[in-house]
Tab-separated table of C-alpha atoms in Angstrom:
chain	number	residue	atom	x	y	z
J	1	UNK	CA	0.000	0.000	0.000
J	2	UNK	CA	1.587	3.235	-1.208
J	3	UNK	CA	-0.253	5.543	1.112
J	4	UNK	CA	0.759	9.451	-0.739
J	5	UNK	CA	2.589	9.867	-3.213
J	6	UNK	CA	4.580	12.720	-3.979
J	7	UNK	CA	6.683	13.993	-7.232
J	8	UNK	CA	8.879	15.052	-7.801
J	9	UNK	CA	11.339	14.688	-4.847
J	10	UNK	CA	13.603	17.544	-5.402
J	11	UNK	CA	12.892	20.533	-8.023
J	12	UNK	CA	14.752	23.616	-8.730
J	13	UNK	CA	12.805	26.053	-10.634
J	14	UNK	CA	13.940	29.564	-12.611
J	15	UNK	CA	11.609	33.083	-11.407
J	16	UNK	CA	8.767	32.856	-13.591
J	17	UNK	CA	9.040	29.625	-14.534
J	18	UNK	CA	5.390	27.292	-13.681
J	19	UNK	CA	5.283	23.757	-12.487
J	20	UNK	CA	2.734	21.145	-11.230
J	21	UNK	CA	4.028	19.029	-8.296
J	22	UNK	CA	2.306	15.986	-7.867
J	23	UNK	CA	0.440	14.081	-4.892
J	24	UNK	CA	-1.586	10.910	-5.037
J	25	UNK	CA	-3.664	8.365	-2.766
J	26	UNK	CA	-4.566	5.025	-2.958
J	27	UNK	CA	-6.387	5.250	0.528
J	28	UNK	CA	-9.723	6.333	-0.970
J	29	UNK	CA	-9.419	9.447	0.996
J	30	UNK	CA	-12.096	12.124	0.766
J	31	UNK	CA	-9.890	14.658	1.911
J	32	UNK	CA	-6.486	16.215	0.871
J	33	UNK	CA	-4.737	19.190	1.132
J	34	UNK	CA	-1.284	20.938	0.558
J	35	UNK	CA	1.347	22.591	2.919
J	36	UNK	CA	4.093	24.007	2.887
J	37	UNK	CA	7.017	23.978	5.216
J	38	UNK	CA	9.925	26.692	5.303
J	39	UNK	CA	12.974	25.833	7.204
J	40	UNK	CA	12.775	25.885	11.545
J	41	UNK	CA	8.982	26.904	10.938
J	42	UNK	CA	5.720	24.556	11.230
J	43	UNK	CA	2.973	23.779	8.915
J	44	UNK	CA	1.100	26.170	6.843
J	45	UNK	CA	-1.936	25.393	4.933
J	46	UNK	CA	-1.806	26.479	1.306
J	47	UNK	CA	-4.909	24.571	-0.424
J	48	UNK	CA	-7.620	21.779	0.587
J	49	UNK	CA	-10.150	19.445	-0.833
J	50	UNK	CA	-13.173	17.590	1.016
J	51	UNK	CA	-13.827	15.663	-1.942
J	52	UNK	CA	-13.548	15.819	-6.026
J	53	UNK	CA	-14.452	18.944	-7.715
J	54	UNK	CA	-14.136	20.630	-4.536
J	55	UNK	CA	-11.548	23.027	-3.122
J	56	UNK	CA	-10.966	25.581	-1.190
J	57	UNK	CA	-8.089	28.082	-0.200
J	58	UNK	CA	-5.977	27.713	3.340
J	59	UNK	CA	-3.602	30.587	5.508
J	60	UNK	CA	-1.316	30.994	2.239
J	61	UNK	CA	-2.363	29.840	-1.186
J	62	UNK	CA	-1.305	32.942	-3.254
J	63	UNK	CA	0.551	31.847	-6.014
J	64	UNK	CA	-0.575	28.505	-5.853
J	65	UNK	CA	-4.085	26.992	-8.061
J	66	UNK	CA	-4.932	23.328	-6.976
J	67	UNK	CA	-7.703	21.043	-8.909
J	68	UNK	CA	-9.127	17.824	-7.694
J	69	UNK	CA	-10.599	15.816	-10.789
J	70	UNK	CA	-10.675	12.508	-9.562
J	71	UNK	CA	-10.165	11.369	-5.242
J	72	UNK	CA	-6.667	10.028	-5.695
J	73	UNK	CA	-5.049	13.170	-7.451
J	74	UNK	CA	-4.659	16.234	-6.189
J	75	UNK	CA	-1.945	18.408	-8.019
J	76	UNK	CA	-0.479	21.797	-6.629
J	77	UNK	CA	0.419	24.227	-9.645
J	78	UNK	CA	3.126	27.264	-9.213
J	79	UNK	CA	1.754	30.043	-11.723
J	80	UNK	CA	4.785	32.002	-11.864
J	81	UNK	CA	7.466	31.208	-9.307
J	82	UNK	CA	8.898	33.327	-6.908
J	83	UNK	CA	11.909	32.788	-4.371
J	84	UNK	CA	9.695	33.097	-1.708
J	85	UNK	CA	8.262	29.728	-2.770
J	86	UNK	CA	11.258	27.984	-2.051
J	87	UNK	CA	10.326	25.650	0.437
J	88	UNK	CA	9.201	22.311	1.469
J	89	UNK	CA	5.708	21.127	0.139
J	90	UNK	CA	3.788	18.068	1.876
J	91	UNK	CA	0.627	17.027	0.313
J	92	UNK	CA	-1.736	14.782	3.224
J	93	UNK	CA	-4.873	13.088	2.826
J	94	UNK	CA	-7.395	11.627	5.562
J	95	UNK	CA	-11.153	10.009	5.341
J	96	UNK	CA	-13.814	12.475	5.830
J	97	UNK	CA	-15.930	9.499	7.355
J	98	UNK	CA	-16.078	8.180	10.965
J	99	UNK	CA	-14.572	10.866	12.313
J	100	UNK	CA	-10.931	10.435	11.277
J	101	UNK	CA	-10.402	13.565	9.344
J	102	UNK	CA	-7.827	15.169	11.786
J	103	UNK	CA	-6.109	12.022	11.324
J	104	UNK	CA	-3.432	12.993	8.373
J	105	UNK	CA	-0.826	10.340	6.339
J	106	UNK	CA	1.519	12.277	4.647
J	107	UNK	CA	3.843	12.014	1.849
J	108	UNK	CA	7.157	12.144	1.886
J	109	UNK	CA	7.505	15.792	0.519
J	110	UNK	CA	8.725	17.690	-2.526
J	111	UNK	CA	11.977	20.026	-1.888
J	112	UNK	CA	11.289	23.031	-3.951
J	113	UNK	CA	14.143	25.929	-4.522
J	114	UNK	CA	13.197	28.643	-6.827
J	115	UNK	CA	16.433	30.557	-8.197
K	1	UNK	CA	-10.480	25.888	14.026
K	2	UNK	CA	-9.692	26.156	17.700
K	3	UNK	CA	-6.057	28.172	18.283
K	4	UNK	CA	-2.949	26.202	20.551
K	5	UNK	CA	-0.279	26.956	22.549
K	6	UNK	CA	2.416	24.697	23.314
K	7	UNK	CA	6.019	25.197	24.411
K	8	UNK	CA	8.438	26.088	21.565
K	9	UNK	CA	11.386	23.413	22.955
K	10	UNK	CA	11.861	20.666	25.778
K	11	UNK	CA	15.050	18.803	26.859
K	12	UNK	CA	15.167	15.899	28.559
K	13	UNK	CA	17.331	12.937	28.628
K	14	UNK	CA	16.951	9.325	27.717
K	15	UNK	CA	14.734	7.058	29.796
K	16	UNK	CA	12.800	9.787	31.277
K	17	UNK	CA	9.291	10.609	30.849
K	18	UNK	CA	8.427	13.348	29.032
K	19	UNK	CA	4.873	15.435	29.017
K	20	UNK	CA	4.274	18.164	26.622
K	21	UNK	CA	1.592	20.065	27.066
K	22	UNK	CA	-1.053	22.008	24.802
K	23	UNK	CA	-3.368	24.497	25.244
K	24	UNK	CA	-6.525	25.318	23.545
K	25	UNK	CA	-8.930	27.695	25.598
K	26	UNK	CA	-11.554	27.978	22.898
K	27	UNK	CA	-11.866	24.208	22.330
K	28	UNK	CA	-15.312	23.356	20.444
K	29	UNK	CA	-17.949	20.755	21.119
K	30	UNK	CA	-16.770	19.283	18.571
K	31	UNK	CA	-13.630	19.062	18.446
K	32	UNK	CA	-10.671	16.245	19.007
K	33	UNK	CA	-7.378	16.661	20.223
K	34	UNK	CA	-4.504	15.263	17.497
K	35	UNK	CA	-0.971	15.057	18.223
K	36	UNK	CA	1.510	14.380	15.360
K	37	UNK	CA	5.340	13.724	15.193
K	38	UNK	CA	7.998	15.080	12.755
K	39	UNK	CA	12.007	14.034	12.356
K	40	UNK	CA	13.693	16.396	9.991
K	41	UNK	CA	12.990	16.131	6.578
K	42	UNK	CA	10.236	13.705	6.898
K	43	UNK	CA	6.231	14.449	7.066
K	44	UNK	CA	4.776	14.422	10.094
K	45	UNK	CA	3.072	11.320	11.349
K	46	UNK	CA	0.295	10.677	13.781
K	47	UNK	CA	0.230	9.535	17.238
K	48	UNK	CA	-2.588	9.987	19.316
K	49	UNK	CA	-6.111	10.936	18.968
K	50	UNK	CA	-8.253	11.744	22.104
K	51	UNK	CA	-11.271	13.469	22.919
K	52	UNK	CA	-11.765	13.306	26.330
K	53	UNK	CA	-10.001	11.938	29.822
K	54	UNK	CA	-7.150	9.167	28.961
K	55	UNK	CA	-5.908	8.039	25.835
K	56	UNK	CA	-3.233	5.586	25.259
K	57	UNK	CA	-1.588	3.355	22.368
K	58	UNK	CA	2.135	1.438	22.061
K	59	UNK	CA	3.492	4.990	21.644
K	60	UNK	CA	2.087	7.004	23.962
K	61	UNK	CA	-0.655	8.795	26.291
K	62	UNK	CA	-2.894	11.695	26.097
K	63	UNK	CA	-4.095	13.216	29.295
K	64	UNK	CA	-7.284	15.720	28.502
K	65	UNK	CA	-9.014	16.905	31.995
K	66	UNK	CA	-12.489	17.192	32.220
K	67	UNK	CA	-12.617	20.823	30.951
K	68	UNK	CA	-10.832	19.879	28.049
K	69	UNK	CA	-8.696	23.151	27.781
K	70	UNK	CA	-5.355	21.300	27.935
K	71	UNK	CA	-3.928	18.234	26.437
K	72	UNK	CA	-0.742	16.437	27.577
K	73	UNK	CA	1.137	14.205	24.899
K	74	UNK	CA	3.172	11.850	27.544
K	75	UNK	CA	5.810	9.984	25.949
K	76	UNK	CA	7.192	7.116	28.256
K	77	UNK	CA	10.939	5.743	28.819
K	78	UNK	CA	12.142	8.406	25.440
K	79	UNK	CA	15.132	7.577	23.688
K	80	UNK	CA	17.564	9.672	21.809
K	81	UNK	CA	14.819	9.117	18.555
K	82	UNK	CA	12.339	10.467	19.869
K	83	UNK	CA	14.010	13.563	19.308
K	84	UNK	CA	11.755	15.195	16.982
K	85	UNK	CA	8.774	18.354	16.625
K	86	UNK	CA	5.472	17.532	18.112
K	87	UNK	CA	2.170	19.107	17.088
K	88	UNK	CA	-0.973	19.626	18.879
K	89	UNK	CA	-4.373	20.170	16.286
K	90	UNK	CA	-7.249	20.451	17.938
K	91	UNK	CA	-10.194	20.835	15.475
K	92	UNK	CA	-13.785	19.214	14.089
K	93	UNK	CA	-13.226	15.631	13.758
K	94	UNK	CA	-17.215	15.195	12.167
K	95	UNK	CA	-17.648	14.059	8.938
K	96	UNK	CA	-18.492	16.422	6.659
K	97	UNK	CA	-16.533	19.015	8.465
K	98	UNK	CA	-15.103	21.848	5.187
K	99	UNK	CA	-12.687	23.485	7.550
K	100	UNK	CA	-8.888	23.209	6.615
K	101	UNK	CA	-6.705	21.265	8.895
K	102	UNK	CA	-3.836	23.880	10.369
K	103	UNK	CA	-1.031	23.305	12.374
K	104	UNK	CA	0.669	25.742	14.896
K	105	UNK	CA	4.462	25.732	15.961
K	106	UNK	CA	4.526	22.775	17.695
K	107	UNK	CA	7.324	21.944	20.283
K	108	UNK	CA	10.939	21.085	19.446
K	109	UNK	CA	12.236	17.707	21.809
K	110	UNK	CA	15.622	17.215	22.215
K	111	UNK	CA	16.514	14.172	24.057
K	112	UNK	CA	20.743	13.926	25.238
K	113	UNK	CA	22.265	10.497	26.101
């Protein structure tokens, strides 16, 4: 059982350029959302989904467009990035069912440094 | 979601006890107490779920008193890998709930030999 999925790894990126970093599920999760992570700091919540075709914005999700098509994908696009997006990016997913939505599995993370 | 407030580090050395502690004054009706674990350059990873009095699993307890304003993550016997960032997320566990999960700053635990 994969759990999430994350790619890339590792990215570096121009200013300006665009990307699409990738996060799946094979839990049948209803909900999944993005964060980022700078160094020394916590969590912050960029973008989240309760369920296909719906999302919604978190604390930070300037710069950032999300989609949810189908339950297992949920991709995080960079318009135009900026050095201020260099950071690390953790996509999570949990079941909105039974009461286990607090309860997060997380991928392994994407490093992202924008140059 | 309901706002916390937890130490930003702890020392303590291995084979001790360790209890971090949380709070979250404006805790909802609804809401259950989550406490999650990160090592450097990893995601975090859940440990304990609780809602109200004791809590306890093969990794550790969670103490919530009966006016649920505090939580207290106690980690048993720690060794030097528990060294790691601990967050407290307190927030609507329902189904159905729309509201984005958030963490805070959580609490930096360094365990020494």
């Amino acid at each position: 059982n994969a759990g999430v999925t994350q790619t890339p790894k590792f990215q570096v990126l121009k200013t300006g350029q665009s990307m699409t970093l990738q996060c799946a599920q094979d839990m049948n999760h209803e909900y999944m959302s993005w964060y980022r992570q700078d160094p020394g700091m916590g969590l912050r919540l960029i973008h989240y989904s309760v369920g296909a075709g719906i999302t919604d914005q978190g604390e930070v999700p300037n710069g950032y467009n999300v989609s949810r098509s189908t339950t297992e994908d949920f991709p995080l696009r960079l318009l135009s990035a900026a050095p201020s997006q260099t950071s690390v990016y953790f996509c999570a997913s949990s079941s909105n069912r039974g009461g286990a939505k607090n309860i997060q599995y997380f991928g392994a993370g994407t490093r992202l440094s924008v140059l | 979601l309901a706002k916390t407030t937890q130490p930003i580090s702890m020392d303590s050395y291995e084979g001790q006890e360790v209890n971090i502690t949380c709070s979250h004054n404006n805790i909802a009706t609804n809401d259950y107490i989550t406490w999650y674990q990160q090592f450097p350059s990893q995601g975090p990873r859940f440990i304990i779920q609780g809602y109200k009095t004791k809590v306890t699993n093969e990794v550790a307890s969670l103490f919530i008193p009966a006016d649920r304003k505090s939580s207290t993550l106690s980690l048993p016997r720690v060794s030097l890998s528990d060294t790691a960032v601990y967050y407290c997320l307190v927030g609507d566990d329902s189904g159905g709930g729309a509201d984005g999960l958030t963490f805070g700053k959580g609490t930096h635990l360094i365990i020494q030999p």
